[in-house]
Amino acid sequence: MSNSRTTLTMPGYLPRIAESDVESALRRRGAVLIEGVRGCGKTWLARHFALSEARLDDEAVLLLASSDPGEVLRGPVPRLLDEWQNAPQLWNRVRRECDDRLERGQFILTGSAFPQDDVTRHTGTGRISRVLLRPMSLFESGRSVGAVSLRGVFEGDVVSSMPNEGVGLREIASVICAGGWPQNSGESDDDACQSVRDYVGEVVRVDVSSGNGVSHDPNMVRRLMLALSHSVSTEAKITKLASDMSIDHPPSRNTLAAYLDALRRIFIVEDQPGWPVSLRSKAVLRREAKRHFTDPSLAAAFIGANPERLLADHVMFGMLFESLAVRDLRIYSQSDGSGVFHFRDNTGLEADAIVESVTGSWIAAEIKLNSAPSVIDKAANSLKRLKEKVTRERSSKLAALVVITATGPSYRRPDGVQVIPLPLLGP
């Protein structure tokens, strides 16, 4: 679509994996909503397809949307309505326009927060498709060569590859701190880290209130996000987060749940649910979700990390590397409708990530910053025990057991477990 006509593609645009999702949605529906955390590149992606636009973060355009919404919708299509949630009344107008025009690919909406009135969102069924855009993966930012395809792993491919010599632990620490934010591409470590610190400052002061329209205490938000940062990639319960906030009178469970909900509504946090699987044994599943930000750089910024500090703190480095890998697994598997879960039972057996497709096939992964043989052996043995614990039906749909590392080559062990460094992985 974007190749046959002149679009609004911006200079310096980096191709995104979600392009195929947007293109598919425009073929199937009258409109597509691209949503995701502020600064992840939604407008850049939308402009790659749009032929005209209305920027609803502009006060004059916003006033026009209130007085004459039809004029805002007029223009060559696909027409971009950027930050549409600032004028939520446009949702129903877009829906009606899609019905009246009887044409597909009319509008692209972008938004970095759920609108306060969710009722307006429910009327788009069958007319408006949704695409979630996350910050850039290592593959999209050029830090992974993509020699190993996640889709190929699902299909049984075995790819042996030499290490990505351009990415070592120092570079992994750097990309964790800089994050997958397009505006940080090519920036120095210091400038990228400062950019993310500025970003989280805005989240604390301004963005959270847009999540549910309720005024929030910035100090409370800051302390909560700091507690989340120290608990990234863990199953920290709300009670633990409240305790870790280190204030004389911790907020109630309901208050903290409301703050977390506001952070979800602006796409800042994205928990990793437990895998809903049946076991052969009498072990009991632990269903708590793992805590993650939509990008590990947010946690790094809150704890004051930079690449050197991460290299000196392997525990925190490992937690953030796991979060980085989960982010990329989500991005690489999104087009196939897969979900990314984790597994843990009451005996302590766990898997850091379970990627399950809509057909029920699945990959179990352990994520290890350290690629020493003893570490990989232990991770592989844990994965094999998981395979023996699930029901025969589930086991029959297992596509692969994988140890994801930070560095080294990609290869298949004699026991069938595949070792795949994240800088070699792609969609």
Short mmCIF file of C-alpha atoms in Angstrom, two decimals:
data_model
loop_
_atom_site.label_atom_id
_atom_site.label_comp_id
_atom_site.label_asym_id
_atom_site.label_seq_id
_atom_site.Cartn_x
_atom_site.Cartn_y
_atom_site.Cartn_z
CA MET A 1 0.00 0.00 0.00
CA SER A 2 2.65 2.49 1.04
CA ASN A 3 4.88 1.59 -1.92
CA SER A 4 2.43 2.66 -4.63
CA ARG A 5 1.59 6.17 -3.36
CA THR A 6 3.44 9.05 -1.74
CA THR A 7 2.99 8.71 2.01
CA LEU A 8 4.11 10.90 4.91
CA THR A 9 7.04 8.63 5.80
CA MET A 10 9.50 10.60 7.93
CA PRO A 11 13.26 10.83 7.19
CA GLY A 12 15.20 8.37 9.32
CA TYR A 13 12.25 6.00 9.70
CA LEU A 14 13.34 2.51 10.76
CA PRO A 15 11.18 -0.38 9.48
CA ARG A 16 9.02 -1.97 12.16
CA ILE A 17 7.85 -5.56 12.47
CA ALA A 18 4.31 -4.27 13.12
CA GLU A 19 4.14 -2.87 9.57
CA SER A 20 2.63 -6.15 8.38
CA ASP A 21 -0.04 -5.95 11.09
CA VAL A 22 -0.99 -2.40 10.07
CA GLU A 23 -1.05 -3.26 6.37
CA SER A 24 -3.22 -6.30 7.04
CA ALA A 25 -5.61 -4.27 9.20
CA LEU A 26 -6.00 -1.62 6.50
CA ARG A 27 -6.89 -4.33 3.98
CA ARG A 28 -9.51 -5.83 6.28
CA ARG A 29 -11.08 -2.88 8.10
CA GLY A 30 -12.14 0.67 7.54
CA ALA A 31 -9.71 1.91 10.17
CA VAL A 32 -6.80 0.77 12.31
CA LEU A 33 -5.85 1.99 15.77
CA ILE A 34 -2.12 1.91 16.55
CA GLU A 35 -1.71 2.15 20.31
CA GLY A 36 1.23 1.91 22.64
CA VAL A 37 3.44 3.77 25.07
CA ARG A 38 4.30 7.38 24.27
CA GLY A 39 7.49 7.72 22.23
CA CYS A 40 7.59 4.17 20.82
CA GLY A 41 7.16 5.36 17.22
CA LYS A 42 3.40 5.17 16.59
CA THR A 43 3.26 8.38 14.58
CA TRP A 44 6.30 7.38 12.52
CA LEU A 45 4.73 4.00 11.77
CA ALA A 46 1.35 5.56 10.91
CA ARG A 47 2.95 8.12 8.59
CA HIS A 48 4.57 5.25 6.70
CA PHE A 49 1.04 4.43 5.48
CA ALA A 50 -0.89 7.71 5.76
CA LEU A 51 -1.55 10.10 2.86
CA SER A 52 -2.84 12.93 5.07
CA GLU A 53 -3.04 13.71 8.76
CA ALA A 54 -4.68 15.66 11.57
CA ARG A 55 -2.54 16.14 14.70
CA LEU A 56 -4.86 16.18 17.69
CA ASP A 57 -2.10 17.28 20.04
CA ASP A 58 -2.40 20.66 18.27
CA GLU A 59 -4.80 23.02 20.07
CA ALA A 60 -6.24 24.51 16.88
CA VAL A 61 -6.94 21.08 15.38
CA LEU A 62 -8.46 19.97 18.68
CA LEU A 63 -10.85 22.93 18.65
CA LEU A 64 -11.81 22.10 15.06
CA ALA A 65 -12.52 18.51 16.11
CA SER A 66 -15.06 19.84 18.63
CA SER A 67 -16.73 22.36 16.33
CA ASP A 68 -16.57 20.57 12.98
CA PRO A 69 -15.37 16.97 13.34
CA GLY A 70 -16.28 16.16 9.76
CA GLU A 71 -13.62 18.58 8.55
CA VAL A 72 -10.96 16.81 10.62
CA LEU A 73 -11.84 13.55 8.88
CA ARG A 74 -11.64 15.04 5.39
CA GLY A 75 -8.51 14.36 3.35
CA PRO A 76 -6.72 11.74 1.24
CA VAL A 77 -6.88 8.28 2.77
CA PRO A 78 -5.56 6.59 4.76
CA ARG A 79 -5.95 9.69 6.95
CA LEU A 80 -3.99 9.79 10.19
CA LEU A 81 -5.72 11.01 13.37
CA ASP A 82 -2.76 11.34 15.70
CA GLU A 83 -3.35 11.16 19.49
CA TRP A 84 -7.05 10.64 18.85
CA GLN A 85 -7.83 10.09 22.56
CA ASN A 86 -7.57 13.87 23.01
CA ALA A 87 -10.85 14.05 21.05
CA PRO A 88 -12.62 10.78 21.98
CA GLN A 89 -15.83 11.91 20.26
CA LEU A 90 -14.08 11.17 16.97
CA TRP A 91 -14.25 7.43 17.64
CA ASN A 92 -17.95 7.21 16.80
CA ARG A 93 -17.53 9.60 13.87
CA VAL A 94 -14.82 7.38 12.43
CA ARG A 95 -17.04 4.34 12.91
CA ARG A 96 -19.91 6.03 11.07
CA GLU A 97 -17.63 7.22 8.28
CA CYS A 98 -16.41 3.65 7.80
CA ASP A 99 -20.03 2.50 7.53
CA ASP A 100 -20.99 5.27 5.11
CA ARG A 101 -17.97 5.03 2.83
CA LEU A 102 -18.01 1.24 2.62
CA GLU A 103 -14.28 1.34 1.84
CA ARG A 104 -11.39 -0.21 3.69
CA GLY A 105 -8.22 1.52 4.79
CA GLN A 106 -9.80 4.92 5.42
CA PHE A 107 -8.30 5.98 8.76
CA ILE A 108 -5.30 5.37 11.00
CA LEU A 109 -5.69 6.39 14.64
CA THR A 110 -2.80 6.56 17.09
CA GLY A 111 -2.99 6.85 20.86
CA SER A 112 -0.73 6.51 23.88
CA ALA A 113 -3.48 6.13 26.48
CA PHE A 114 -6.85 4.44 26.74
CA PRO A 115 -9.56 7.15 26.62
CA GLN A 116 -11.29 7.75 29.93
CA ASP A 117 -14.67 6.68 28.53
CA ASP A 118 -14.15 3.08 27.45
CA VAL A 119 -17.72 2.91 26.06
CA THR A 120 -16.56 4.79 22.96
CA ARG A 121 -14.11 2.00 22.22
CA HIS A 122 -16.64 -0.80 22.14
CA THR A 123 -18.50 0.43 19.06
CA GLY A 124 -15.57 -0.12 16.71
CA THR A 125 -16.02 -3.88 16.50
CA GLY A 126 -15.82 -5.02 12.90
CA ARG A 127 -14.77 -1.57 11.71
CA ILE A 128 -11.63 -0.61 13.62
CA SER A 129 -8.77 -3.05 14.08
CA ARG A 130 -6.12 -2.58 16.77
CA VAL A 131 -2.33 -2.96 16.55
CA LEU A 132 -0.16 -2.69 19.65
CA LEU A 133 3.24 -1.09 19.04
CA ARG A 134 5.98 -1.57 21.59
CA PRO A 135 9.45 0.06 21.63
CA MET A 136 11.90 -1.33 19.10
CA SER A 137 13.33 -4.83 19.49
CA LEU A 138 17.02 -5.55 19.05
CA PHE A 139 16.29 -6.72 15.51
CA GLU A 140 14.46 -3.49 14.61
CA SER A 141 17.19 -1.29 16.08
CA GLY A 142 19.93 -3.21 14.25
CA ARG A 143 21.42 -4.84 17.36
CA SER A 144 20.34 -8.34 16.31
CA VAL A 145 21.24 -9.84 12.94
CA GLY A 146 18.12 -12.04 13.02
CA ALA A 147 20.01 -15.17 11.95
CA VAL A 148 17.57 -17.28 13.97
CA SER A 149 13.86 -16.78 13.29
CA LEU A 150 11.41 -17.30 16.14
CA ARG A 151 8.83 -18.40 13.61
CA GLY A 152 11.37 -20.85 12.24
CA VAL A 153 11.97 -22.27 15.71
CA PHE A 154 8.23 -22.92 15.96
CA GLU A 155 8.39 -24.71 12.62
CA GLY A 156 11.26 -26.94 13.71
CA ASP A 157 14.18 -25.15 12.10
CA VAL A 158 17.58 -25.67 13.69
CA VAL A 159 19.99 -22.83 12.94
CA SER A 160 23.64 -22.89 13.91
CA SER A 161 25.29 -19.51 13.73
CA MET A 162 28.49 -17.86 14.84
CA PRO A 163 28.19 -15.14 17.51
CA ASN A 164 27.15 -11.62 16.63
CA GLU A 165 30.60 -10.13 17.13
CA GLY A 166 29.20 -6.60 17.25
CA VAL A 167 27.25 -7.20 20.46
CA GLY A 168 28.87 -8.21 23.74
CA LEU A 169 27.81 -7.70 27.35
CA ARG A 170 28.81 -4.02 27.23
CA GLU A 171 26.52 -3.47 24.24
CA ILE A 172 23.68 -5.41 25.91
CA ALA A 173 24.00 -3.16 28.96
CA SER A 174 23.93 -0.15 26.65
CA VAL A 175 20.76 -1.17 24.82
CA ILE A 176 19.03 -1.93 28.12
CA CYS A 177 19.74 1.58 29.38
CA ALA A 178 18.94 3.31 26.07
CA GLY A 179 15.83 1.23 25.43
CA GLY A 180 14.01 0.66 22.19
CA TRP A 181 13.00 4.30 21.78
CA PRO A 182 13.44 5.48 18.16
CA GLN A 183 14.60 8.92 19.30
CA ASN A 184 17.57 7.33 21.09
CA SER A 185 18.84 5.62 17.96
CA GLY A 186 22.43 6.69 17.38
CA GLU A 187 22.68 8.68 20.62
CA SER A 188 25.61 8.35 23.02
CA ASP A 189 25.09 6.28 26.15
CA ASP A 190 25.04 9.39 28.34
CA ASP A 191 22.52 11.23 26.17
CA ALA A 192 20.30 8.15 25.80
CA CYS A 193 20.28 7.51 29.56
CA GLN A 194 19.43 11.15 30.26
CA SER A 195 16.65 11.02 27.66
CA VAL A 196 15.04 8.05 29.42
CA ARG A 197 15.41 9.79 32.80
CA ASP A 198 13.63 12.82 31.36
CA TYR A 199 10.94 10.51 30.00
CA VAL A 200 10.19 8.82 33.33
CA GLY A 201 10.05 12.23 34.95
CA GLU A 202 7.23 13.17 32.59
CA VAL A 203 5.48 9.87 33.29
CA VAL A 204 5.54 10.63 37.02
CA ARG A 205 4.45 14.26 36.73
CA VAL A 206 1.93 14.20 33.90
CA ASP A 207 1.25 10.94 32.08
CA VAL A 208 -0.20 8.80 34.87
CA SER A 209 -3.19 11.09 35.38
CA SER A 210 -4.11 10.62 31.72
CA GLY A 211 -4.42 6.89 32.41
CA ASN A 212 -7.70 7.21 34.29
CA GLY A 213 -8.37 10.91 34.63
CA VAL A 214 -7.70 10.89 38.37
CA SER A 215 -5.12 13.14 40.00
CA HIS A 216 -2.18 11.20 41.39
CA ASP A 217 0.48 12.01 43.94
CA PRO A 218 3.72 12.25 41.90
CA ASN A 219 5.78 11.15 44.89
CA MET A 220 3.60 8.06 45.27
CA VAL A 221 3.92 7.27 41.57
CA ARG A 222 7.69 7.68 41.72
CA ARG A 223 8.02 5.37 44.72
CA LEU A 224 5.76 2.76 43.12
CA MET A 225 7.75 2.79 39.87
CA LEU A 226 10.99 2.53 41.83
CA ALA A 227 9.59 -0.50 43.69
CA LEU A 228 8.55 -2.01 40.36
CA SER A 229 12.04 -1.38 39.00
CA HIS A 230 13.66 -3.34 41.80
CA SER A 231 11.12 -6.15 41.24
CA VAL A 232 11.35 -6.35 37.46
CA SER A 233 11.14 -9.93 36.13
CA THR A 234 9.84 -11.18 39.49
CA GLU A 235 6.41 -12.18 40.77
CA ALA A 236 6.23 -9.36 43.33
CA LYS A 237 2.77 -9.08 44.85
CA ILE A 238 1.07 -5.77 45.57
CA THR A 239 1.79 -6.19 49.28
CA LYS A 240 5.53 -6.46 48.55
CA LEU A 241 5.45 -3.42 46.30
CA ALA A 242 3.71 -1.44 49.03
CA SER A 243 6.34 -2.52 51.54
CA ASP A 244 9.19 -1.64 49.17
CA MET A 245 7.85 1.90 48.67
CA SER A 246 9.45 2.78 52.04
CA ILE A 247 6.90 5.25 53.34
CA ASP A 248 5.44 5.56 56.82
CA HIS A 249 1.90 4.84 55.70
CA PRO A 250 1.90 2.54 52.64
CA PRO A 251 -1.08 2.92 50.32
CA SER A 252 -3.95 0.46 50.54
CA ARG A 253 -4.16 -2.47 48.18
CA ASN A 254 -7.01 -0.78 46.28
CA THR A 255 -5.09 2.47 45.92
CA LEU A 256 -2.00 0.70 44.65
CA ALA A 257 -4.11 -1.37 42.25
CA ALA A 258 -5.58 1.86 40.85
CA TYR A 259 -2.09 3.28 40.31
CA LEU A 260 -0.97 0.11 38.56
CA ASP A 261 -4.07 0.19 36.38
CA ALA A 262 -3.26 3.78 35.38
CA LEU A 263 0.26 2.68 34.41
CA ARG A 264 -1.18 -0.14 32.29
CA ARG A 265 -3.59 2.23 30.57
CA ILE A 266 -0.69 4.36 29.35
CA PHE A 267 1.21 1.20 28.38
CA ILE A 268 4.06 1.79 30.85
CA VAL A 269 3.79 -1.60 32.57
CA GLU A 270 2.99 -4.92 30.93
CA ASP A 271 2.84 -7.89 33.25
CA GLN A 272 3.74 -11.41 32.09
CA PRO A 273 0.95 -13.80 33.15
CA GLY A 274 1.45 -17.32 34.44
CA TRP A 275 0.97 -20.11 31.89
CA PRO A 276 -2.43 -21.77 32.21
CA VAL A 277 -1.30 -25.37 31.74
CA SER A 278 -2.34 -28.75 33.09
CA LEU A 279 0.32 -30.88 34.78
CA ARG A 280 0.69 -34.63 35.10
CA SER A 281 2.05 -34.34 38.62
CA LYS A 282 0.39 -33.11 41.80
CA ALA A 283 2.44 -29.94 41.76
CA VAL A 284 0.45 -26.73 42.13
CA LEU A 285 0.88 -23.92 39.61
CA ARG A 286 1.87 -20.49 40.82
CA ARG A 287 -0.28 -18.02 38.86
CA GLU A 288 1.23 -14.67 39.92
CA ALA A 289 2.26 -12.47 37.00
CA LYS A 290 5.83 -11.33 36.55
CA ARG A 291 6.40 -7.59 36.70
CA HIS A 292 7.75 -5.84 33.61
CA PHE A 293 7.83 -2.37 32.15
CA THR A 294 7.06 -2.14 28.45
CA ASP A 295 10.78 -1.43 28.03
CA PRO A 296 13.57 -2.33 30.50
CA SER A 297 15.14 1.11 30.10
CA LEU A 298 12.38 2.53 32.31
CA ALA A 299 13.48 0.33 35.22
CA ALA A 300 17.14 1.12 34.52
CA ALA A 301 16.40 4.84 34.63
CA PHE A 302 14.56 4.62 37.95
CA ILE A 303 17.38 2.79 39.69
CA GLY A 304 19.97 5.16 38.21
CA ALA A 305 21.69 2.52 36.12
CA ASN A 306 24.11 3.10 33.28
CA PRO A 307 26.05 0.46 31.33
CA GLU A 308 29.01 0.50 33.72
CA ARG A 309 26.84 0.09 36.80
CA LEU A 310 24.97 -2.81 35.23
CA LEU A 311 28.21 -4.55 34.35
CA ALA A 312 29.16 -4.29 38.03
CA ASP A 313 25.81 -5.64 39.29
CA HIS A 314 25.14 -8.98 37.60
CA VAL A 315 21.97 -9.66 39.59
CA MET A 316 20.22 -6.51 38.40
CA PHE A 317 21.79 -6.90 34.97
CA GLY A 318 20.32 -10.41 34.73
CA MET A 319 16.85 -9.25 35.78
CA LEU A 320 16.86 -6.48 33.19
CA PHE A 321 18.23 -8.80 30.51
CA GLU A 322 15.34 -11.17 31.15
CA SER A 323 12.92 -8.27 30.76
CA LEU A 324 14.66 -7.27 27.52
CA ALA A 325 14.27 -10.81 26.15
CA VAL A 326 10.58 -10.93 27.13
CA ARG A 327 10.02 -7.62 25.34
CA ASP A 328 11.59 -8.96 22.15
CA LEU A 329 9.74 -12.28 22.33
CA ARG A 330 6.48 -10.34 22.56
CA ILE A 331 7.37 -8.25 19.52
CA TYR A 332 8.57 -11.17 17.40
CA SER A 333 5.51 -13.32 18.16
CA GLN A 334 2.80 -10.65 18.01
CA SER A 335 1.95 -11.02 14.31
CA ASP A 336 1.23 -14.71 14.83
CA GLY A 337 -1.17 -13.98 17.69
CA SER A 338 1.07 -15.72 20.22
CA GLY A 339 1.16 -14.95 23.93
CA VAL A 340 4.21 -14.79 26.19
CA PHE A 341 3.75 -16.36 29.63
CA HIS A 342 5.96 -17.72 32.39
CA PHE A 343 5.81 -20.99 34.32
CA ARG A 344 6.38 -21.70 37.99
CA ASP A 345 5.03 -24.37 40.31
CA ASN A 346 5.21 -24.85 44.06
CA THR A 347 8.24 -27.14 43.79
CA GLY A 348 10.35 -24.29 42.40
CA LEU A 349 10.43 -25.54 38.81
CA GLU A 350 10.13 -22.62 36.43
CA ALA A 351 10.58 -21.38 32.88
CA ASP A 352 11.27 -17.71 32.28
CA ALA A 353 9.15 -17.55 29.13
CA ILE A 354 6.54 -19.70 27.43
CA VAL A 355 5.62 -18.51 23.94
CA GLU A 356 2.33 -20.13 22.94
CA SER A 357 0.75 -19.78 19.52
CA VAL A 358 -2.96 -19.65 18.75
CA THR A 359 -2.74 -23.28 17.58
CA GLY A 360 -1.47 -24.41 21.00
CA SER A 361 2.12 -25.09 19.97
CA TRP A 362 4.63 -23.67 22.41
CA ILE A 363 8.24 -22.90 23.13
CA ALA A 364 9.70 -22.98 26.64
CA ALA A 365 12.68 -20.70 27.27
CA GLU A 366 15.11 -20.05 30.07
CA ILE A 367 16.80 -16.65 29.81
CA LYS A 368 20.38 -16.42 31.05
CA LEU A 369 22.75 -13.48 30.93
CA ASN A 370 25.65 -15.84 31.68
CA SER A 371 26.42 -18.25 28.82
CA ALA A 372 28.85 -20.45 30.76
CA PRO A 373 28.36 -24.20 30.01
CA SER A 374 27.36 -24.95 33.62
CA VAL A 375 24.65 -22.28 33.52
CA ILE A 376 23.30 -23.57 30.21
CA ASP A 377 23.35 -27.16 31.51
CA LYS A 378 21.27 -26.20 34.53
CA ALA A 379 18.80 -24.24 32.40
CA ALA A 380 18.47 -27.09 29.89
CA ASN A 381 17.83 -29.63 32.66
CA SER A 382 15.10 -27.42 34.09
CA LEU A 383 13.41 -27.18 30.70
CA LYS A 384 13.53 -30.95 30.25
CA ARG A 385 11.89 -31.44 33.66
CA LEU A 386 9.13 -29.07 32.62
CA LYS A 387 8.53 -31.14 29.49
CA GLU A 388 8.06 -34.23 31.66
CA LYS A 389 5.61 -32.45 33.97
CA VAL A 390 3.06 -31.23 31.45
CA THR A 391 0.28 -33.47 30.18
CA ARG A 392 0.92 -35.68 27.15
CA GLU A 393 -1.39 -33.52 25.06
CA ARG A 394 0.61 -30.40 25.92
CA SER A 395 3.90 -32.21 25.45
CA SER A 396 2.86 -33.28 21.96
CA LYS A 397 2.55 -29.61 20.97
CA LEU A 398 5.98 -28.61 22.24
CA ALA A 399 7.91 -26.93 19.41
CA ALA A 400 11.24 -26.35 21.14
CA LEU A 401 13.13 -26.00 24.39
CA VAL A 402 15.38 -22.94 24.22
CA VAL A 403 18.02 -21.28 26.37
CA ILE A 404 18.27 -17.60 25.43
CA THR A 405 21.67 -16.10 26.20
CA ALA A 406 23.23 -12.66 25.86
CA THR A 407 26.29 -13.69 23.85
CA GLY A 408 27.86 -16.62 22.05
CA PRO A 409 26.89 -18.83 19.10
CA SER A 410 23.55 -20.42 18.28
CA TYR A 411 23.55 -24.22 18.31
CA ARG A 412 21.53 -27.31 19.19
CA ARG A 413 22.74 -29.44 22.08
CA PRO A 414 22.81 -33.27 21.87
CA ASP A 415 19.75 -33.38 24.17
CA GLY A 416 17.78 -31.29 21.66
CA VAL A 417 17.76 -28.06 23.65
CA GLN A 418 18.58 -25.07 21.45
CA VAL A 419 20.85 -22.26 22.63
CA ILE A 420 20.00 -18.92 20.99
CA PRO A 421 21.68 -15.62 21.87
CA LEU A 422 19.25 -12.69 21.81
CA PRO A 423 21.51 -10.71 19.41
CA LEU A 424 20.95 -13.50 16.83
CA LEU A 425 17.17 -13.77 17.28
CA GLY A 426 14.55 -12.19 15.02
CA PRO A 427 10.93 -12.61 13.97
#
